Short mmCIF file of C-alpha atoms in Angstrom, two decimals:
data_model
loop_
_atom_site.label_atom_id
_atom_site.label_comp_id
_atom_site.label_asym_id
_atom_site.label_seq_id
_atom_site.Cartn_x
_atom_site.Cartn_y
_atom_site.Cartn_z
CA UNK A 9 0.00 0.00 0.00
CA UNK A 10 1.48 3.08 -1.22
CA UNK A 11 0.99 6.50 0.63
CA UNK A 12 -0.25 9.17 -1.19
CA UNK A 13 0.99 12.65 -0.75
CA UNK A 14 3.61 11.76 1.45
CA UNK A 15 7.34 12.66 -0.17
CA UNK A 16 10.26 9.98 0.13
CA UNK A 17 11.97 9.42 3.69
CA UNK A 18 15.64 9.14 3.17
CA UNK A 19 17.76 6.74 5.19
CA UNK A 20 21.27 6.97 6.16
CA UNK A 21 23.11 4.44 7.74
CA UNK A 22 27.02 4.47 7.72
CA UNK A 23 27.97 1.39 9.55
CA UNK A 24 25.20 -1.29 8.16
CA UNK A 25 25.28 -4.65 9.08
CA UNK A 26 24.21 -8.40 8.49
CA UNK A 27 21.75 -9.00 11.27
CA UNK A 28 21.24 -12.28 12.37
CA UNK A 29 18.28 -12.98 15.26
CA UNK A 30 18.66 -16.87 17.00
CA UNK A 31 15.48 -17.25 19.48
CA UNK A 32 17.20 -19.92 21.97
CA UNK A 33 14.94 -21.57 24.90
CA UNK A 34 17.23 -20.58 27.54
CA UNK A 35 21.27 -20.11 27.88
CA UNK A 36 23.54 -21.66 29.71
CA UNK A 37 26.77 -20.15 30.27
CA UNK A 38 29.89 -22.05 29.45
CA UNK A 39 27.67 -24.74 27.32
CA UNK A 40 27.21 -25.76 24.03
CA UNK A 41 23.35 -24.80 22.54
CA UNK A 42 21.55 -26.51 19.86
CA UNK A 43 19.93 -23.71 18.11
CA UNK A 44 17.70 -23.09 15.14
CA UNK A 45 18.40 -21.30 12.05
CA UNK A 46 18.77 -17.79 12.62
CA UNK A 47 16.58 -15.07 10.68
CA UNK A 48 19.26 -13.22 8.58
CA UNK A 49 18.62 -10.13 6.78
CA UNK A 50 20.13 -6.51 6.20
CA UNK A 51 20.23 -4.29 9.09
CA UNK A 52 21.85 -1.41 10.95
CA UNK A 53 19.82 1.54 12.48
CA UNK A 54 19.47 3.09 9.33
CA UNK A 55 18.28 0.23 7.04
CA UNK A 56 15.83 -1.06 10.15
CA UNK A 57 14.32 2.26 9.88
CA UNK A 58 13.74 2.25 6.13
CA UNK A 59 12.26 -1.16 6.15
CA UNK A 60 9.54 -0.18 8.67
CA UNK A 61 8.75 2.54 6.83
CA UNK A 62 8.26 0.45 3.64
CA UNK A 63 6.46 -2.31 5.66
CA UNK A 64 3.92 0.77 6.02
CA UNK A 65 3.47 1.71 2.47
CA UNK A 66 5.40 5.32 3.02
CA UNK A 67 8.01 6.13 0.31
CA UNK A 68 11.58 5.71 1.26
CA UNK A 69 15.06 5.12 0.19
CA UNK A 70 17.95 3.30 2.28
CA UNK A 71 21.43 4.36 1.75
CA UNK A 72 24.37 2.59 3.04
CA UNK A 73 27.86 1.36 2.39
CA UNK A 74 28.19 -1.96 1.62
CA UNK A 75 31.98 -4.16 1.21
CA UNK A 76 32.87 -7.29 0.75
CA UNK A 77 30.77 -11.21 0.63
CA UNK A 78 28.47 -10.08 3.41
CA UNK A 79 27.73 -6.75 1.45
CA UNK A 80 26.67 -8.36 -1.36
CA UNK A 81 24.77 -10.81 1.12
CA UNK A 82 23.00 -7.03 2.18
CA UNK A 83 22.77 -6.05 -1.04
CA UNK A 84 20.55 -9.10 -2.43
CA UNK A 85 18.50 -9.20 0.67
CA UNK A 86 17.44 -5.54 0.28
CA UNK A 87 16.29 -6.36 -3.36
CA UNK A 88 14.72 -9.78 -1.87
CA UNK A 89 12.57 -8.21 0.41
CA UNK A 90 12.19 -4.97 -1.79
CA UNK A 91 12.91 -2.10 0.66
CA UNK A 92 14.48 0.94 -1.93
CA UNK A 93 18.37 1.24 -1.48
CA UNK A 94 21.20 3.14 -3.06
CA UNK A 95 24.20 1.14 -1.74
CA UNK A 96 27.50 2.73 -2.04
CA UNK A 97 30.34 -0.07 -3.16
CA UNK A 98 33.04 0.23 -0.30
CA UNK A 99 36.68 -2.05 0.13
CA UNK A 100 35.81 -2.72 3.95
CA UNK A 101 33.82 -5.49 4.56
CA UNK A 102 30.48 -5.45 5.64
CA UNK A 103 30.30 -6.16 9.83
CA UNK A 104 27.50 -8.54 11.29
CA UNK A 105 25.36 -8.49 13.70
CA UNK A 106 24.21 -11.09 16.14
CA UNK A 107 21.17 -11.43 19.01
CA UNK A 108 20.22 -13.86 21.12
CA UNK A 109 16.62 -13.79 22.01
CA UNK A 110 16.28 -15.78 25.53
CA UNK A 111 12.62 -17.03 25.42
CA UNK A 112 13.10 -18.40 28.72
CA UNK A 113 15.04 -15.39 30.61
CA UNK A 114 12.79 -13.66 28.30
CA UNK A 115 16.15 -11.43 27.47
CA UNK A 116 17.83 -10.47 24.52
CA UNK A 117 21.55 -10.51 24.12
CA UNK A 118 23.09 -8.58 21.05
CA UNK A 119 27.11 -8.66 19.88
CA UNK A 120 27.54 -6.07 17.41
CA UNK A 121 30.72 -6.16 15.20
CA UNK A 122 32.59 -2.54 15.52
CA UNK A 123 33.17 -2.59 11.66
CA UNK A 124 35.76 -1.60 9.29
CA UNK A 125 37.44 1.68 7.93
CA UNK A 126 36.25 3.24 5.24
CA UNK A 127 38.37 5.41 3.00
CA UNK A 128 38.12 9.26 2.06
CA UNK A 129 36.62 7.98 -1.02
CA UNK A 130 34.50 6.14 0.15
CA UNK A 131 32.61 9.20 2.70
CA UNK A 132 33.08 11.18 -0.30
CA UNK A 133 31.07 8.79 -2.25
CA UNK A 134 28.62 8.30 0.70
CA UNK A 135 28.12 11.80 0.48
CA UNK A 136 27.32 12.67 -3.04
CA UNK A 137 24.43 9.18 -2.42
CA UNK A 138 23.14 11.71 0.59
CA UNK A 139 22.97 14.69 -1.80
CA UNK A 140 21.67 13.24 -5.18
CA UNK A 141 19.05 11.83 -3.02
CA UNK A 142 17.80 15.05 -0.92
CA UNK A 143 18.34 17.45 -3.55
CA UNK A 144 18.78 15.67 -7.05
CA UNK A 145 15.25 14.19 -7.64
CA UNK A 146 12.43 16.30 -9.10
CA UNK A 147 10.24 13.19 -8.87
CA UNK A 148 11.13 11.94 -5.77
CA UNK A 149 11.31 14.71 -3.64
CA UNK A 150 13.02 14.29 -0.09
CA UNK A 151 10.61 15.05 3.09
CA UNK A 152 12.98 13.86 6.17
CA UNK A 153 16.70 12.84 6.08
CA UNK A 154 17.42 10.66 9.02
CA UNK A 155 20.86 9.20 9.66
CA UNK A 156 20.91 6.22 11.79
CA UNK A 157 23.40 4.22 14.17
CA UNK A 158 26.93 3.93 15.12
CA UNK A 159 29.81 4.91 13.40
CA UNK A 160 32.91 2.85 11.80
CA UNK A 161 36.36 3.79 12.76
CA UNK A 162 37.92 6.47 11.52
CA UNK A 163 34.88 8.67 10.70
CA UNK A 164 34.61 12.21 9.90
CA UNK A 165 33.45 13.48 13.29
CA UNK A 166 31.33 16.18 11.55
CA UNK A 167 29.61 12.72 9.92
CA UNK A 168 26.16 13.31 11.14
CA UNK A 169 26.44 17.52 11.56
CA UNK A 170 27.03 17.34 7.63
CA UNK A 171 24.29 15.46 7.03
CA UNK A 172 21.83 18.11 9.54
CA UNK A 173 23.42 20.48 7.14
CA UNK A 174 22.59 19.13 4.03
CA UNK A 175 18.94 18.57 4.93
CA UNK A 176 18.42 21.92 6.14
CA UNK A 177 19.90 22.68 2.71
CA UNK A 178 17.63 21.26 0.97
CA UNK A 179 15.34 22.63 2.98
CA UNK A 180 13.83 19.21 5.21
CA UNK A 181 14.14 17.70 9.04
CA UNK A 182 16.78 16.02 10.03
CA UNK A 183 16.73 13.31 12.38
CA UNK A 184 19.98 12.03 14.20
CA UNK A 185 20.02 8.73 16.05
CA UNK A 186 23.33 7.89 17.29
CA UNK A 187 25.45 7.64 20.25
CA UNK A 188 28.22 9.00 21.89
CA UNK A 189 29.98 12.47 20.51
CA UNK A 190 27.92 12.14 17.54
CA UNK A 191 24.52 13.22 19.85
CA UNK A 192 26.41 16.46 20.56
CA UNK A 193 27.70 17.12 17.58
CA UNK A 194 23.92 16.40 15.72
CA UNK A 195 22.54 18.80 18.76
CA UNK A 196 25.35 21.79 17.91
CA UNK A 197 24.64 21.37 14.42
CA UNK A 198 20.70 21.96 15.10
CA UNK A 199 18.76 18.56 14.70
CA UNK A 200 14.98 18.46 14.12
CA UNK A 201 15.26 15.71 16.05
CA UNK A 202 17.51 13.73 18.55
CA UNK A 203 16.86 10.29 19.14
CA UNK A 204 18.65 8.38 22.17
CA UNK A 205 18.07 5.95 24.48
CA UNK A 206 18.18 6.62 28.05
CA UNK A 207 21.62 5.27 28.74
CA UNK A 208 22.85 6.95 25.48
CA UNK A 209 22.01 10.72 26.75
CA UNK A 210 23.51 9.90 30.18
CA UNK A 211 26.76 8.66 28.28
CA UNK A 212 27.16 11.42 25.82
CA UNK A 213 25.79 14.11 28.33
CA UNK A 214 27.55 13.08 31.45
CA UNK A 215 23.90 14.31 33.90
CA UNK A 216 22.61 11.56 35.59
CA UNK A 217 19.40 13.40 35.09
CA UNK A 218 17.18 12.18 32.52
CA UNK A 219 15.78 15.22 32.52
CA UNK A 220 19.01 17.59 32.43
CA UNK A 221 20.66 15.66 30.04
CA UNK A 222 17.89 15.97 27.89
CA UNK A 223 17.57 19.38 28.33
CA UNK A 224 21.21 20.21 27.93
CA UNK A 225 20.50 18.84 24.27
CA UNK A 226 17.97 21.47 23.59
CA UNK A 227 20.17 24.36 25.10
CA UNK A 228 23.12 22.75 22.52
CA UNK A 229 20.64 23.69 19.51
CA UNK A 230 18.38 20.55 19.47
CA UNK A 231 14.69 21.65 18.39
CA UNK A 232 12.98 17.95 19.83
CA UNK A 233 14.88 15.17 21.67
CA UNK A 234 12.96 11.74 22.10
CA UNK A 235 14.51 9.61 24.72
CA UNK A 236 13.63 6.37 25.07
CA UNK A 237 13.15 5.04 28.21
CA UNK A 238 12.77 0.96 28.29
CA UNK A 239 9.34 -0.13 30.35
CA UNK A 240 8.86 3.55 30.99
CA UNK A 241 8.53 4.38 27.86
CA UNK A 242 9.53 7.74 26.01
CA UNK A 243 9.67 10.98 26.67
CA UNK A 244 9.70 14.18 24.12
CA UNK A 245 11.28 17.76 24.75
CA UNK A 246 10.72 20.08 22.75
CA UNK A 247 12.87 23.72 22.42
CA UNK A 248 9.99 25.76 22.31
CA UNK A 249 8.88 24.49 25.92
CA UNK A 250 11.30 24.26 28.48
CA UNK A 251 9.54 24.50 31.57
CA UNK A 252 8.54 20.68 30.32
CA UNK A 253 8.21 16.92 28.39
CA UNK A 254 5.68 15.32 27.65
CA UNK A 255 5.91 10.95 28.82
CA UNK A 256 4.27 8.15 26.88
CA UNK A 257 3.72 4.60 28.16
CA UNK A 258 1.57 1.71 27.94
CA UNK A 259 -0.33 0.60 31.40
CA UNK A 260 2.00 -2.73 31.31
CA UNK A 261 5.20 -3.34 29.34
CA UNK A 262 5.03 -5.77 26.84
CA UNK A 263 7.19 -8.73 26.64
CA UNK A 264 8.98 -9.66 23.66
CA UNK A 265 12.32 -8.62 21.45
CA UNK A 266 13.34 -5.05 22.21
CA UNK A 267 15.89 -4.95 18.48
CA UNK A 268 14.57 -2.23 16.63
CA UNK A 269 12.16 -0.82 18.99
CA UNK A 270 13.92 2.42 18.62
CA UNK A 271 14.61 2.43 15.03
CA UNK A 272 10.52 1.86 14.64
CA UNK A 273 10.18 4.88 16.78
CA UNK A 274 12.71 6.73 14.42
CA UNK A 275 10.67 5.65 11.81
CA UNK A 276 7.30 6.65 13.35
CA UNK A 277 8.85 10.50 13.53
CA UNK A 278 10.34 10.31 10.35
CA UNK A 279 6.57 9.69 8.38
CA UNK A 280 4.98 12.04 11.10
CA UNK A 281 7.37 14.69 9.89
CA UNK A 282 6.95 13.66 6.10
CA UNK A 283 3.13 14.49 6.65
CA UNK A 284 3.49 17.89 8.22
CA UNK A 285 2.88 16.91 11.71
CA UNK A 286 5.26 19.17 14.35
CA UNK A 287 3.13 18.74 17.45
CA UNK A 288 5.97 17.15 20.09
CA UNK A 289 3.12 14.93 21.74
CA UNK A 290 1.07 13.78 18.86
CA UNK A 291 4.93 12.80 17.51
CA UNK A 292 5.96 11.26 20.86
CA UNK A 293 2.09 9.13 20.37
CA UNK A 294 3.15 7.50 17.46
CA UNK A 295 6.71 7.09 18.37
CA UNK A 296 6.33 5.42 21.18
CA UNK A 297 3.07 3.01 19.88
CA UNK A 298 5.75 1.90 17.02
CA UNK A 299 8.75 0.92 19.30
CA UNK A 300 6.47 -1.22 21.60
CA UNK A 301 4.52 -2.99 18.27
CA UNK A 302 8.39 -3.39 16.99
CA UNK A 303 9.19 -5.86 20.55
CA UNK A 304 5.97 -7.55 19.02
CA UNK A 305 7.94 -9.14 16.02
CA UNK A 306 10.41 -11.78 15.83
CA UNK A 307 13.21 -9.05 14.60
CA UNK A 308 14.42 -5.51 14.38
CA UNK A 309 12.30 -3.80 11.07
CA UNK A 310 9.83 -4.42 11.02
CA UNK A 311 6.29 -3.83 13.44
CA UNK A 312 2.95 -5.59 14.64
CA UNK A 313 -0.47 -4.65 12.67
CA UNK A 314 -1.49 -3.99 16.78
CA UNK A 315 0.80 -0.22 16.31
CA UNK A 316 -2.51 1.64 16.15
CA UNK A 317 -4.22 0.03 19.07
CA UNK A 318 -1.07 0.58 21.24
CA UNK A 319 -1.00 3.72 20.33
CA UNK A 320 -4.76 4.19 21.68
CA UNK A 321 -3.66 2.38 24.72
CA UNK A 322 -0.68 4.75 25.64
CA UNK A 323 -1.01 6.84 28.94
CA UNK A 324 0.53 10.54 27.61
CA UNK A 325 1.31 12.66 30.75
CA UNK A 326 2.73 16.56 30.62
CA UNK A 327 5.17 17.06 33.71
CA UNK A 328 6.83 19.95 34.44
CA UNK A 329 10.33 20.10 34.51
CA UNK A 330 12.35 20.48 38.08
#
């Protein structure tokens, strides 16, 4: 089902990855495990986001560099499952992904390969993708650009402020999701949106306050900062109310495979944005209804049909800010 009136969602994700999901009945530590095959398929942030999007009908296009046997592994998995891509061909080899979902423990474990260097060339390349895509389509115009997920070695550490830049260029949102330095570089450089995860902000921040570090996002030049928040839920700030957030929860947390959740929420802001909606909460709604129908499904990208009735099941609370 294809989405009328809605412009394309562009995806960037410079570290992508093989993702492979095993669902184990319980772990032992130091023992062997029979296990079944895992569910394999192209992933990293970026991609995850794109592929929700597309599960929902809404235009998008995924853009990653890809390297090496498990690239190409990427590369015919996209075109399997038909999410839009515009893969960059890299040298360095294409990192995986692994996580252990503990049906028992009813916990998932993930091991995420750091990935390799890439090569001026191959940012340079990356970027040209970015800007042919935002700015180089008269019949696909660009609505949001988000960029998505970690970072290989040896990145340009104005890797995510470029890209704010180049969407405010062309005259869209941004959206960062990333960690560490990135989240305050993305905030300096004036993000639509920021989206971490609790223990993210606290990392990149230093406050032990949610709520501070949060806030010292929005005094960096962030205009909206989603946090997510685990079995609490999410929260949104927004830079043109300080004095509070708005929280979103269901009455019970759900049980299930957290991968993804946030990328779905990343996604949810992404086609809110791409349809004119700016309202923090009515954002933070559909945000935060995606990430929990995301723990729904057996792997990260995709979400449960249920997203709508979460989302009329949430508990959305204003609190002022101490």
């Amino acid at each position: 089902m294809k989405r009328a009136n809605v412009n394309r969602i562009i995806t960037v994700t410079p570290n992508p990855a093989i993702d492979m999901t095993y669902t184990v009945q319980g772990i032992t530590e130091g023992s062997s495990h029979r296990v079944p095959t895992p569910l394999s398929r192209a992933g990293g942030k970026g991609i995850n986001v794109a592929r929700v999007t597309h599960q929902l009908g809404y235009p998008v296009l995924a853009i990653a560099p890809t390297g090496g046997a498990a690239g190409q592994t990427l590369a015919a998995e996209l075109w399997t499952s038909g999410v839009p891509h515009a893969l960059v061909g890299v040298a360095a080899e294409t990192r995986r992904s692994i996580a252990l979902v503990d049906t028992v423990a009813g916990e998932t474990s993930i091991f995420n390969e750091e990935g390799q260097a890439l090569l001026p060339d191959d940012w340079r390349s990356l970027r040209i993708a970015v800007v042919e895509a935002v700015s180089g389509n008269r019949n696909l115009p660009a609505s949001v650009l988000v960029g998505s997920g970690s970072l290989p070695p040896g990145a340009p550490a104005d890797f995510y402020p470029e890209l704010v830049r180049l969407a405010h260029d062309a005259g869209i949102p941004a959206i960062i999701d990333t960690s560490g330095p990135g989240i305050i570089a993305a905030a300096k450089a004036g993000a639509d949106i920021l989206k971490p995860n609790h223990h993210e902000l606290a990392e990149a921040t230093g406050e032990t306050s949610l709520e501070a570090a949060a806030l010292a996002l929005i005094d960096m030049g962030a205009r909206m900062v989603l946090v997510s928040a685990g079995a609490d839920g999410m929260l949104a700030f927004d830079h043109a109310a300080p004095g509070g957030y708005w929280s979103a929860r269901l009455p019970e947390a759900l049980s299930g495979n957290p991968t993804g959740a946030g990328d779905a929420g990343v996604a949810a802001a992404a086609v809110a944005l791409a349809e004119g909606v700016t309202e923090p909460r009515e954002i933070l709604r559909r945000a935060t209804a995606w990430s929990a129908a995301a723990v729904l499904m057996p792997a990260a990208g995709e979400i449960s049909p249920r997203y709508q009735e979460l989302q009329d099941q949430l508990i959305v609370t204003w609190k002022e800010t101490r």
